[in-house]
XYZ file of N, CA and C in Angstrom:
711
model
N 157.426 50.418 137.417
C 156.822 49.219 136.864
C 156.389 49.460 135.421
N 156.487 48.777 134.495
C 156.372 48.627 132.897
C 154.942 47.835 132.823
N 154.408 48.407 132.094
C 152.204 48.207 131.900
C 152.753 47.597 130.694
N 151.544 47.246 130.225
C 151.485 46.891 129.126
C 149.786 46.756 128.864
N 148.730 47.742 128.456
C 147.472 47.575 128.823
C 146.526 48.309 127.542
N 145.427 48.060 127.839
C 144.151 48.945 127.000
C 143.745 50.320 127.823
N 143.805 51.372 127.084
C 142.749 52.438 127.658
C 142.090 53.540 126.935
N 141.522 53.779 127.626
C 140.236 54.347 127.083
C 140.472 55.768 127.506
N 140.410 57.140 126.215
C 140.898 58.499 126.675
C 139.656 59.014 127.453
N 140.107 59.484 128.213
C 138.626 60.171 129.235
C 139.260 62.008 128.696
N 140.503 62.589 128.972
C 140.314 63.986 128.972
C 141.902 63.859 128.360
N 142.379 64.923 128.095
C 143.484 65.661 127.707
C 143.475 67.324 127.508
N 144.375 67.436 128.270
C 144.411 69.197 128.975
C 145.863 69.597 128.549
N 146.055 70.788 127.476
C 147.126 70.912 127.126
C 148.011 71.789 128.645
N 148.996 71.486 128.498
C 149.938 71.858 129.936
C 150.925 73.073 129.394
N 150.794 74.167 129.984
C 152.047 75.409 129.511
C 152.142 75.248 127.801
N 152.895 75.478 126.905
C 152.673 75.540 125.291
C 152.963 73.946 124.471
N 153.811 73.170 125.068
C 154.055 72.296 124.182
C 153.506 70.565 124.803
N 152.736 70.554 126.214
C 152.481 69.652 126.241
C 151.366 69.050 126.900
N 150.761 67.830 127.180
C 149.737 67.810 127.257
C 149.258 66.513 128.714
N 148.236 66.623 129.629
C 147.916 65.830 130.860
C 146.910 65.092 130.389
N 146.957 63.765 130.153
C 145.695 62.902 129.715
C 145.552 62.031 131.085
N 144.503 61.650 131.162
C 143.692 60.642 132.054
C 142.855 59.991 130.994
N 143.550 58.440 131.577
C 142.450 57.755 130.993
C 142.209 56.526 131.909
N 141.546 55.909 131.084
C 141.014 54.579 132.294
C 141.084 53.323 131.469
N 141.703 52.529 132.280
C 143.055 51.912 131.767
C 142.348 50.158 132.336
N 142.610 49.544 131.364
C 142.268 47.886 131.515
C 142.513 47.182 133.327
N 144.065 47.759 133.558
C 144.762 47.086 134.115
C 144.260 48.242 135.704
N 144.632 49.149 135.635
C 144.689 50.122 136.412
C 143.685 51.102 137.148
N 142.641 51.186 136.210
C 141.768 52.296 135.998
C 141.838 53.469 136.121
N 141.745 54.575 136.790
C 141.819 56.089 136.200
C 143.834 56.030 136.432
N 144.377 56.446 135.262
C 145.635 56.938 135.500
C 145.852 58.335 134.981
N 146.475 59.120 135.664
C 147.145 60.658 134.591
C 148.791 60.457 134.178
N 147.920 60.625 132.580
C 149.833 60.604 131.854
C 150.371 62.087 131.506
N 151.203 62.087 131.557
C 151.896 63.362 131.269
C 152.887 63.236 129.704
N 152.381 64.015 129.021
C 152.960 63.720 127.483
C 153.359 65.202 127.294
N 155.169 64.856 127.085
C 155.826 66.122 127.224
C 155.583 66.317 125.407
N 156.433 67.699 125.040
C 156.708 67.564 123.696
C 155.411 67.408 122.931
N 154.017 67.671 123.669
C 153.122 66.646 122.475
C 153.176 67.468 121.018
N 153.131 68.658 121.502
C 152.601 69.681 120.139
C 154.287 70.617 119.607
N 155.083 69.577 119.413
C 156.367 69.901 119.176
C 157.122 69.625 118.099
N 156.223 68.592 117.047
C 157.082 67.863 116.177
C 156.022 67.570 115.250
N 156.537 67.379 114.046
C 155.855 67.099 113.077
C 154.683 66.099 113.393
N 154.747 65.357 114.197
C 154.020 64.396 114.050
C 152.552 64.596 114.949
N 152.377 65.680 115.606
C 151.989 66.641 116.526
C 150.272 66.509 116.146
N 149.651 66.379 114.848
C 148.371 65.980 114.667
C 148.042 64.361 114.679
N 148.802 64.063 114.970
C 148.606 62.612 114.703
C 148.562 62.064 116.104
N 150.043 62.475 116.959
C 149.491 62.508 118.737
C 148.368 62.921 119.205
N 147.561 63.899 118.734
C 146.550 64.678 118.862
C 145.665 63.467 118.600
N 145.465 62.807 118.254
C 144.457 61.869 117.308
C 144.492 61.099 118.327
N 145.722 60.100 118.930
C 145.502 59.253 120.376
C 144.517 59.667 121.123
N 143.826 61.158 121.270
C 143.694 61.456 122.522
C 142.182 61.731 122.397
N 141.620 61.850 121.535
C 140.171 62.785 121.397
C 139.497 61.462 121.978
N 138.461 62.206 122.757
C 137.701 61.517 124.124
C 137.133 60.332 123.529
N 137.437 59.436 124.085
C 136.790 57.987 124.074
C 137.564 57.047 122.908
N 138.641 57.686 122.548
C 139.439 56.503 121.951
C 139.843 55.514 122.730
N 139.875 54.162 121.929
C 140.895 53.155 122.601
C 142.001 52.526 122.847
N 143.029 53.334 123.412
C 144.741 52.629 123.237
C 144.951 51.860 123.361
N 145.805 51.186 122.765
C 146.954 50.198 123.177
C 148.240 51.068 124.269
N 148.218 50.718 125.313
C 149.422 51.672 125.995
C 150.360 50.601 126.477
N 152.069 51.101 126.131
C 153.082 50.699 127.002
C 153.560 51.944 127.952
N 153.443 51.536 129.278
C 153.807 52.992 130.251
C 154.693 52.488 131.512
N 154.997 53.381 132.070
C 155.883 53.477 133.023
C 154.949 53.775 134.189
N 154.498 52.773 135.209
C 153.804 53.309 136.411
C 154.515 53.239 137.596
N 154.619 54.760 138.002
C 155.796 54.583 139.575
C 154.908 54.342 140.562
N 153.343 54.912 140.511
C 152.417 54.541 141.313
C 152.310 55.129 143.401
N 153.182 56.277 142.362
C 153.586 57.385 143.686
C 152.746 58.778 143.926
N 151.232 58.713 143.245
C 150.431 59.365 143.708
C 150.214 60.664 142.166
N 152.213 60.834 141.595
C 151.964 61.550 140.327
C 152.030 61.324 139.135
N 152.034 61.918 137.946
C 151.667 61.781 136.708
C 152.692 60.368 136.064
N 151.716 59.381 135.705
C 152.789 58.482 135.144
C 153.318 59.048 133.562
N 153.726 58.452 132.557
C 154.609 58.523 131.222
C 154.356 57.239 130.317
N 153.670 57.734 129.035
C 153.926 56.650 127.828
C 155.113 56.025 127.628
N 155.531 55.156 127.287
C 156.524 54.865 126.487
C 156.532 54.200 125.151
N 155.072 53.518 125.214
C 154.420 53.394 123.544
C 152.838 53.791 123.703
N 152.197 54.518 122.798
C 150.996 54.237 122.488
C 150.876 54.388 120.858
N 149.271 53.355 120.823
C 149.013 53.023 119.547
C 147.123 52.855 119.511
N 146.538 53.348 118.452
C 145.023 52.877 118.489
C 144.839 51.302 118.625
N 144.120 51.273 119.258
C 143.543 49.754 119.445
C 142.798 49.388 118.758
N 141.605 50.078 118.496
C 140.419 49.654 117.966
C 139.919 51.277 116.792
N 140.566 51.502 115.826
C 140.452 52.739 114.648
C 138.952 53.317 114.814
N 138.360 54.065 115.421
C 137.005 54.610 114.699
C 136.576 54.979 113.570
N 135.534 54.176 113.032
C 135.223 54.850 111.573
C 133.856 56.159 111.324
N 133.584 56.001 112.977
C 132.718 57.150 112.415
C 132.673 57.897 113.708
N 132.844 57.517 115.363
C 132.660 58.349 116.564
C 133.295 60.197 116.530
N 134.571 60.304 115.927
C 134.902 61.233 115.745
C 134.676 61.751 114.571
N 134.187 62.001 113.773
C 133.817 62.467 112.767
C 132.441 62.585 112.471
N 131.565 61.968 113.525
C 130.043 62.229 113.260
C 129.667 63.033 114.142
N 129.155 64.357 114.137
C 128.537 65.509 115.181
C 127.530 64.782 116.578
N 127.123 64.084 115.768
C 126.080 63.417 117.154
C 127.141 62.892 118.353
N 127.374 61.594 117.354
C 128.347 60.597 117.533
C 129.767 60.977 119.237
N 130.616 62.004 118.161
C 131.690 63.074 118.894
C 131.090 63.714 119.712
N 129.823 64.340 120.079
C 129.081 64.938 121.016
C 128.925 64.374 122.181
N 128.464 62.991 121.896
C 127.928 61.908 122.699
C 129.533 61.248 123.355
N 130.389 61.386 122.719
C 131.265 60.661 123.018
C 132.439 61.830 124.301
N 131.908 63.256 123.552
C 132.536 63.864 124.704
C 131.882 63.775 125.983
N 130.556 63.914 125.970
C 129.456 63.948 126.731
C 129.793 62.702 127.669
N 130.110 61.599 127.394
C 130.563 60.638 128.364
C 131.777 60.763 129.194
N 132.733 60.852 128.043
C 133.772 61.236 128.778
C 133.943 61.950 130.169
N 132.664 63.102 130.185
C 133.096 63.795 131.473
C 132.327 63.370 132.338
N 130.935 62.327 132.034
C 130.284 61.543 133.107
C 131.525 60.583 133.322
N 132.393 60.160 133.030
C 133.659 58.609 133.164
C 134.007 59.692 134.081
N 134.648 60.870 133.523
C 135.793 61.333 134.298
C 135.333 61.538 135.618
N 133.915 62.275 136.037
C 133.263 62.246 137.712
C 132.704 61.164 138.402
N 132.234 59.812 137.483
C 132.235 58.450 138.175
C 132.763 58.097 138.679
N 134.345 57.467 138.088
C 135.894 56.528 138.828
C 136.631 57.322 138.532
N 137.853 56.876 140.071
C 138.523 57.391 140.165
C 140.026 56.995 140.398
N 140.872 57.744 140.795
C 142.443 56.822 140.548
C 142.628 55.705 141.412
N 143.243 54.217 140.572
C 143.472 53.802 141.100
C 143.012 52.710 141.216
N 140.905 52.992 141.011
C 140.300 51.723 141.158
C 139.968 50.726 139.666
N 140.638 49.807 139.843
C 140.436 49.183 138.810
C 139.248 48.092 138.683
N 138.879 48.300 137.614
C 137.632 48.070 137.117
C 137.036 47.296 135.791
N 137.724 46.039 135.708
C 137.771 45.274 134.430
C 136.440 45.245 133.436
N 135.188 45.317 134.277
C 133.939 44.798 133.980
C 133.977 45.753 133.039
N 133.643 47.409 133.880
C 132.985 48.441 133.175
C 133.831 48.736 131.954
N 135.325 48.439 131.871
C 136.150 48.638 130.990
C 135.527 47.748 129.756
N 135.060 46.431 129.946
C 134.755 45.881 128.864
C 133.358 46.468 128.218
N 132.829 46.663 129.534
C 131.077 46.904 128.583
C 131.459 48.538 127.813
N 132.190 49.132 128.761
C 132.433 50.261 127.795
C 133.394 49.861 126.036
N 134.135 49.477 126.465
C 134.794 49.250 124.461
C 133.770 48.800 123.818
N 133.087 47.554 124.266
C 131.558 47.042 122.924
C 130.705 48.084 123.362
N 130.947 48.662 124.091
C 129.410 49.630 123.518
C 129.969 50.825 122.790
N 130.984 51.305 122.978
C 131.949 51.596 122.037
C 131.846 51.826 120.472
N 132.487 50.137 120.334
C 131.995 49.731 119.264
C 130.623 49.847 118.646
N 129.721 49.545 119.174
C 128.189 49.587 118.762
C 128.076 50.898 118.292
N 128.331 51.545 118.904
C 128.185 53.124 118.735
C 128.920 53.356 117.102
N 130.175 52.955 117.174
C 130.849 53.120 116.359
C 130.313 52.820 114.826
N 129.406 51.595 114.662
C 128.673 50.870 114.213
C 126.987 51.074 113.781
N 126.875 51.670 114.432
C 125.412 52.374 113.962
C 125.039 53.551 113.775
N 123.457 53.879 113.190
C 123.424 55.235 112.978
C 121.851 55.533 113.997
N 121.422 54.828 114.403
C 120.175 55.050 115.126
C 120.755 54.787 116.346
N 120.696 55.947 116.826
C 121.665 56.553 118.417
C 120.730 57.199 119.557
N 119.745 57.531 119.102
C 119.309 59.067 119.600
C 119.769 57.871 121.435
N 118.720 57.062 121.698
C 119.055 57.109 123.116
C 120.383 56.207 123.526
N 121.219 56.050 122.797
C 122.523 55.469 123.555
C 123.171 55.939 124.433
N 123.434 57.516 124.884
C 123.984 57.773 125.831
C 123.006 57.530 127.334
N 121.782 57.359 126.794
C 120.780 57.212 128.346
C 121.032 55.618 128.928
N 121.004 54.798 127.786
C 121.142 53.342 127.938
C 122.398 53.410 128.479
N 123.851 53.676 127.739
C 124.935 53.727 128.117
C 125.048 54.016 129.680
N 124.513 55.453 130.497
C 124.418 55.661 131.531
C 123.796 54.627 132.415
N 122.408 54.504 132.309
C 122.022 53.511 133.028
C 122.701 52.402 133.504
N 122.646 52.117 132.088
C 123.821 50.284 132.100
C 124.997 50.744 133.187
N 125.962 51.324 133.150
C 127.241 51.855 133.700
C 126.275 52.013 135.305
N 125.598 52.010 135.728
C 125.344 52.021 137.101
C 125.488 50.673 137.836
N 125.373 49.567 136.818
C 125.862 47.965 137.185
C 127.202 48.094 137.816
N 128.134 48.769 137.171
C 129.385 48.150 137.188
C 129.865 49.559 138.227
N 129.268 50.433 138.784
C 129.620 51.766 139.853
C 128.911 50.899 141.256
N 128.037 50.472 140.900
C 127.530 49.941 142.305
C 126.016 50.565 142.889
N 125.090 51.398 141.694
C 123.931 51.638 142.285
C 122.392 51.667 141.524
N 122.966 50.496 140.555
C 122.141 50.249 139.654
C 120.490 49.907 140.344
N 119.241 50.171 139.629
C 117.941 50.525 140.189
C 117.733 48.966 140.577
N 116.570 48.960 141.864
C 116.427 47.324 142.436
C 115.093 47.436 141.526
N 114.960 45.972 140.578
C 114.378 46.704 140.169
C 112.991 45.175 140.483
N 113.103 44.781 141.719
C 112.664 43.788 142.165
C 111.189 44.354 142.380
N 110.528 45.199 142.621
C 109.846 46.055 142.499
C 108.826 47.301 141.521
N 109.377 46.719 140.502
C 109.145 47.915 139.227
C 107.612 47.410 139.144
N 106.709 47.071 139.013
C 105.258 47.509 138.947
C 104.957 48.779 139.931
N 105.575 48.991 140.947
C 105.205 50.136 142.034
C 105.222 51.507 140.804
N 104.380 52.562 141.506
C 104.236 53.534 140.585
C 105.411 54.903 141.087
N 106.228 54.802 141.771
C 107.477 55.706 142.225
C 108.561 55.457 142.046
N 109.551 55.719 141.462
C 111.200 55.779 141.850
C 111.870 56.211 142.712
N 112.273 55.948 143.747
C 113.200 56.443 144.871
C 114.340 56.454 144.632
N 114.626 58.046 144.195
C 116.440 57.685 143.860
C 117.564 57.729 145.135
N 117.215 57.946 146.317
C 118.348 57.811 147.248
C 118.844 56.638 147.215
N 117.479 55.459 147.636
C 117.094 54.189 148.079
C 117.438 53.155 146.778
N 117.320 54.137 145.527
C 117.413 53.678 144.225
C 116.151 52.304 144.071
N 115.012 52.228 144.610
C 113.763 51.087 144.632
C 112.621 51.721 144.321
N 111.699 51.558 143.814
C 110.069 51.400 143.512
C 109.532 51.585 144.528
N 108.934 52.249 144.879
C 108.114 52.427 146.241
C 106.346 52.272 145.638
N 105.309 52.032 146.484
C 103.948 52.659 146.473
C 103.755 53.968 146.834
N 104.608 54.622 147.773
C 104.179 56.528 147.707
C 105.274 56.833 147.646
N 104.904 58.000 147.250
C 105.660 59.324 146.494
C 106.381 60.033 148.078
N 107.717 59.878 148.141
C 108.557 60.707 148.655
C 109.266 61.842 148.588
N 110.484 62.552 148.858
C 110.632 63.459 148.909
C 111.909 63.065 147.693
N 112.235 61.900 147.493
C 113.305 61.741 146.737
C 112.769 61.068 145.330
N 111.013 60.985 145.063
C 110.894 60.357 144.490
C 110.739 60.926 143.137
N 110.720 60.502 141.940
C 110.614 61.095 140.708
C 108.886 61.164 140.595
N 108.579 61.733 140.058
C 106.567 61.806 139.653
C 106.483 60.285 139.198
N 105.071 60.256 138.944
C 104.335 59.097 138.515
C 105.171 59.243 136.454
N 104.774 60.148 136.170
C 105.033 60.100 134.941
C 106.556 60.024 134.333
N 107.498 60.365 135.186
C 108.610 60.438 135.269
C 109.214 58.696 135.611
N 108.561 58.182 136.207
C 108.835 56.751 136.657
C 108.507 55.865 135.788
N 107.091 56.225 134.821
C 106.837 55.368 134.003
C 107.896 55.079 132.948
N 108.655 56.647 132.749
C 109.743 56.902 131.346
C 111.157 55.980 131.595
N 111.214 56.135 133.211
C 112.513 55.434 133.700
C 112.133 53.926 133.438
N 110.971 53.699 133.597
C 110.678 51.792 133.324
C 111.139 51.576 132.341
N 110.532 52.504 131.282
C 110.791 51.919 129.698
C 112.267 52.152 129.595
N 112.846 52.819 130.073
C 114.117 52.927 129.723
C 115.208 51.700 130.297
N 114.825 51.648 131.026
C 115.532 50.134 131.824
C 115.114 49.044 131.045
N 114.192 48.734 130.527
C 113.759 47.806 129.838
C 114.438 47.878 128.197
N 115.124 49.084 128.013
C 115.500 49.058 126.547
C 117.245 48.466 126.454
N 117.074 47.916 125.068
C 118.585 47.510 125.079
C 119.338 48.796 123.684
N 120.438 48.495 123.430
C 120.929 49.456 122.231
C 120.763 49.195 121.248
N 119.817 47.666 120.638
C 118.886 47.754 119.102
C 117.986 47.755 119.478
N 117.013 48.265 120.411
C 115.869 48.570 120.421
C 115.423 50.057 119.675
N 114.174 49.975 119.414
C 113.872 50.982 118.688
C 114.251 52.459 119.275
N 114.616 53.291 118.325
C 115.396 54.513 118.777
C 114.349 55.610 118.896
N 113.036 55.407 118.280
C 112.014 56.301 118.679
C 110.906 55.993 119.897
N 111.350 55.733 120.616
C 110.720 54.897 121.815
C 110.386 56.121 122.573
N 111.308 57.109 122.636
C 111.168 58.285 123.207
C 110.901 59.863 122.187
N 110.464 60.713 122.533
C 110.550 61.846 122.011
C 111.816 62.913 122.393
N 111.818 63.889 121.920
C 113.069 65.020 122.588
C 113.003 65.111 123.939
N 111.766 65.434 124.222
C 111.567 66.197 125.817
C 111.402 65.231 126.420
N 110.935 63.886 126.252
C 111.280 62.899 127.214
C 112.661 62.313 127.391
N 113.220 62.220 126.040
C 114.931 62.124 126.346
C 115.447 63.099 127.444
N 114.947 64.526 126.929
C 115.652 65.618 128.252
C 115.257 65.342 129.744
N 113.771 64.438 129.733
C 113.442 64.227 131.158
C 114.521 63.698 131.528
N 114.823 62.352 130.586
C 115.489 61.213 131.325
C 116.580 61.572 131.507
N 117.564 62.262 130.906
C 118.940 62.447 130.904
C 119.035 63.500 132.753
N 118.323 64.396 132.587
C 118.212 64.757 133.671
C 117.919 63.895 135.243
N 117.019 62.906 135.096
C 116.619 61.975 136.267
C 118.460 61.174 136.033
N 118.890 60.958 134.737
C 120.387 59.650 134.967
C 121.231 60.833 136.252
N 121.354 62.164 135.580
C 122.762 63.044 136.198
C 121.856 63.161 137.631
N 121.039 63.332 137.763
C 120.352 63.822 139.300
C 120.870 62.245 140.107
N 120.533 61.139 139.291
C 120.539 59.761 140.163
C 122.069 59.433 140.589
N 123.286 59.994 139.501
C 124.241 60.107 139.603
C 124.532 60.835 140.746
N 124.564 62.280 140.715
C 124.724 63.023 141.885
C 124.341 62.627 143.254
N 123.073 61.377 143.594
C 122.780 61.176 144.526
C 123.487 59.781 145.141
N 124.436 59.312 144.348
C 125.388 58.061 144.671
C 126.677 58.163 144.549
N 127.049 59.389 143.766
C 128.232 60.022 143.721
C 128.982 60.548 144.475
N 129.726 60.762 145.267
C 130.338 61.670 146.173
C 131.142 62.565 144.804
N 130.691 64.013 145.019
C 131.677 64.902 144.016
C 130.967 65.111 142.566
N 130.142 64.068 142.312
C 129.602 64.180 141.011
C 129.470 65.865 140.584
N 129.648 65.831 139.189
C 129.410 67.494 138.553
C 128.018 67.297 137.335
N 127.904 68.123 136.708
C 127.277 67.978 135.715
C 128.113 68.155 134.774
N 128.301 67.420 133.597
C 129.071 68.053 132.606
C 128.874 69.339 131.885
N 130.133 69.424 131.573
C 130.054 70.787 130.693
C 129.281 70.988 129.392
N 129.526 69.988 128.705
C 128.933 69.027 127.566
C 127.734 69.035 127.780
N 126.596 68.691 128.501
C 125.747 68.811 128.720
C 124.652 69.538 127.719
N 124.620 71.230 127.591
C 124.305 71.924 126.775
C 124.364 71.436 125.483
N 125.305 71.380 124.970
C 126.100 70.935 123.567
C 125.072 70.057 123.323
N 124.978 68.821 123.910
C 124.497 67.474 124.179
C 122.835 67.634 123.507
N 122.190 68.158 124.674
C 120.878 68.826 124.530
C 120.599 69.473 123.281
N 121.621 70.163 122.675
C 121.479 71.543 121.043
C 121.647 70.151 120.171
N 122.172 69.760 120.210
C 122.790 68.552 119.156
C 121.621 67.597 118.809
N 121.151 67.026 119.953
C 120.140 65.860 119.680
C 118.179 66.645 119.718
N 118.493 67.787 119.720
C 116.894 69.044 120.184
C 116.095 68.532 118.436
């Protein structure tokens, strides 16, 4: 079958010397793996390279046999040019840093129009500004709408977070985050991506990022921590 779609690079893993396994997550499709023979073979070899760095947005024409293995380009092209995600240290940090939360969220197969859209404009936004510090926490959060375990938050005066239950409780459980830890998660739910970027300090960013991957892991089947992670933490310290 012949695609014709948007996607978004999640990873690329060079394969034996000359070629390369991308997954990305795809308008039409959602997680697909392409197999790009030849990538690092021909002059044009930095410029293929350029399709691929995490969180770009293609234009893809492909070939899907939809037989469990690696499908095949037959055109790709940038969709949407970055003028600053790859080339800004934060920015490229943050952008790998997602990538490998995308890549342990969804998985092959399930397609997923919503999250595909909120991801390109936020994307963009990113692309677009320079007061970042908490976009990847917002980014995470938000992205729990469109996975299926976003916080109830019918409840938020209660002084607990229950992350199994993902609700506000009045006492403190075995799954619950502290009192002070719950207050940080309020404000954070309550923030949008022009809200003020000093809302938080370092070590409360590190709280929170830690409570998103823990809340992840607890709705996830398989969830990892990223590798990125570290990086993530040195970058924004």
């Amino acid at each position: 079958m012949q695609i014709k779609t948007k996607a978004i690079v999640i990873s690329a893993l060079k394969y034996q010397e000359k070629s390369l396994i991308v997954k990305c997550f795809t308008l039409s499709h959602g997680l697909k793996t392409y197999f790009v023979r030849d990538a690092f073979s021909s002059r044009k070899t930095s410029q293929k390279m350029a399709y691929f760095q995490p969180m770009s947005i293609l234009e893809i024409e492909a070939t899907h046999k939809n037989k469990g293995t690696m499908e095949h380009f037959k055109e790709i092209k940038i969709a949407d040019p970055f003028q600053s995600i790859h080339s800004d240290i934060y920015k490229s940090t943050i952008a790998l840093f997602l990538s490998e939360i995308l890549h342990h969220s969804i998985h092959e197969e399930e397609r997923n129009e919503s999250l595909f859209t909120f991801l390109e404009t936020a994307l963009h936004w990113l692309d677009h500004h320079d007061e970042i510090a908490n976009f990847h926490l917002i980014l995470m959060l938000e992205m729990t709408k469109y996975l299926g375990f976003y916080p109830d938050t019918s409840d938020v005066d209660m002084p607990f977070f229950e992350m199994n239950e993902g609700v506000f409780t009045p006492f403190h459980a075995i799954g619950s985050l502290s009192e002070h830890e719950s207050n940080l998660f309020k404000k954070l739910i309550a923030l949008k991506f022009d809200n003020d970027q000093k809302v938080f300090h370092v070590i409360e960013r590190q709280i929170l990022l830690k409570i998103l991957i823990d809340y992840y892991a607890y709705h996830l089947d398989g969830f990892k921590r990223p590798k990125s992670l570290q990086v993530l933490k040195e970058v924004f310290a």
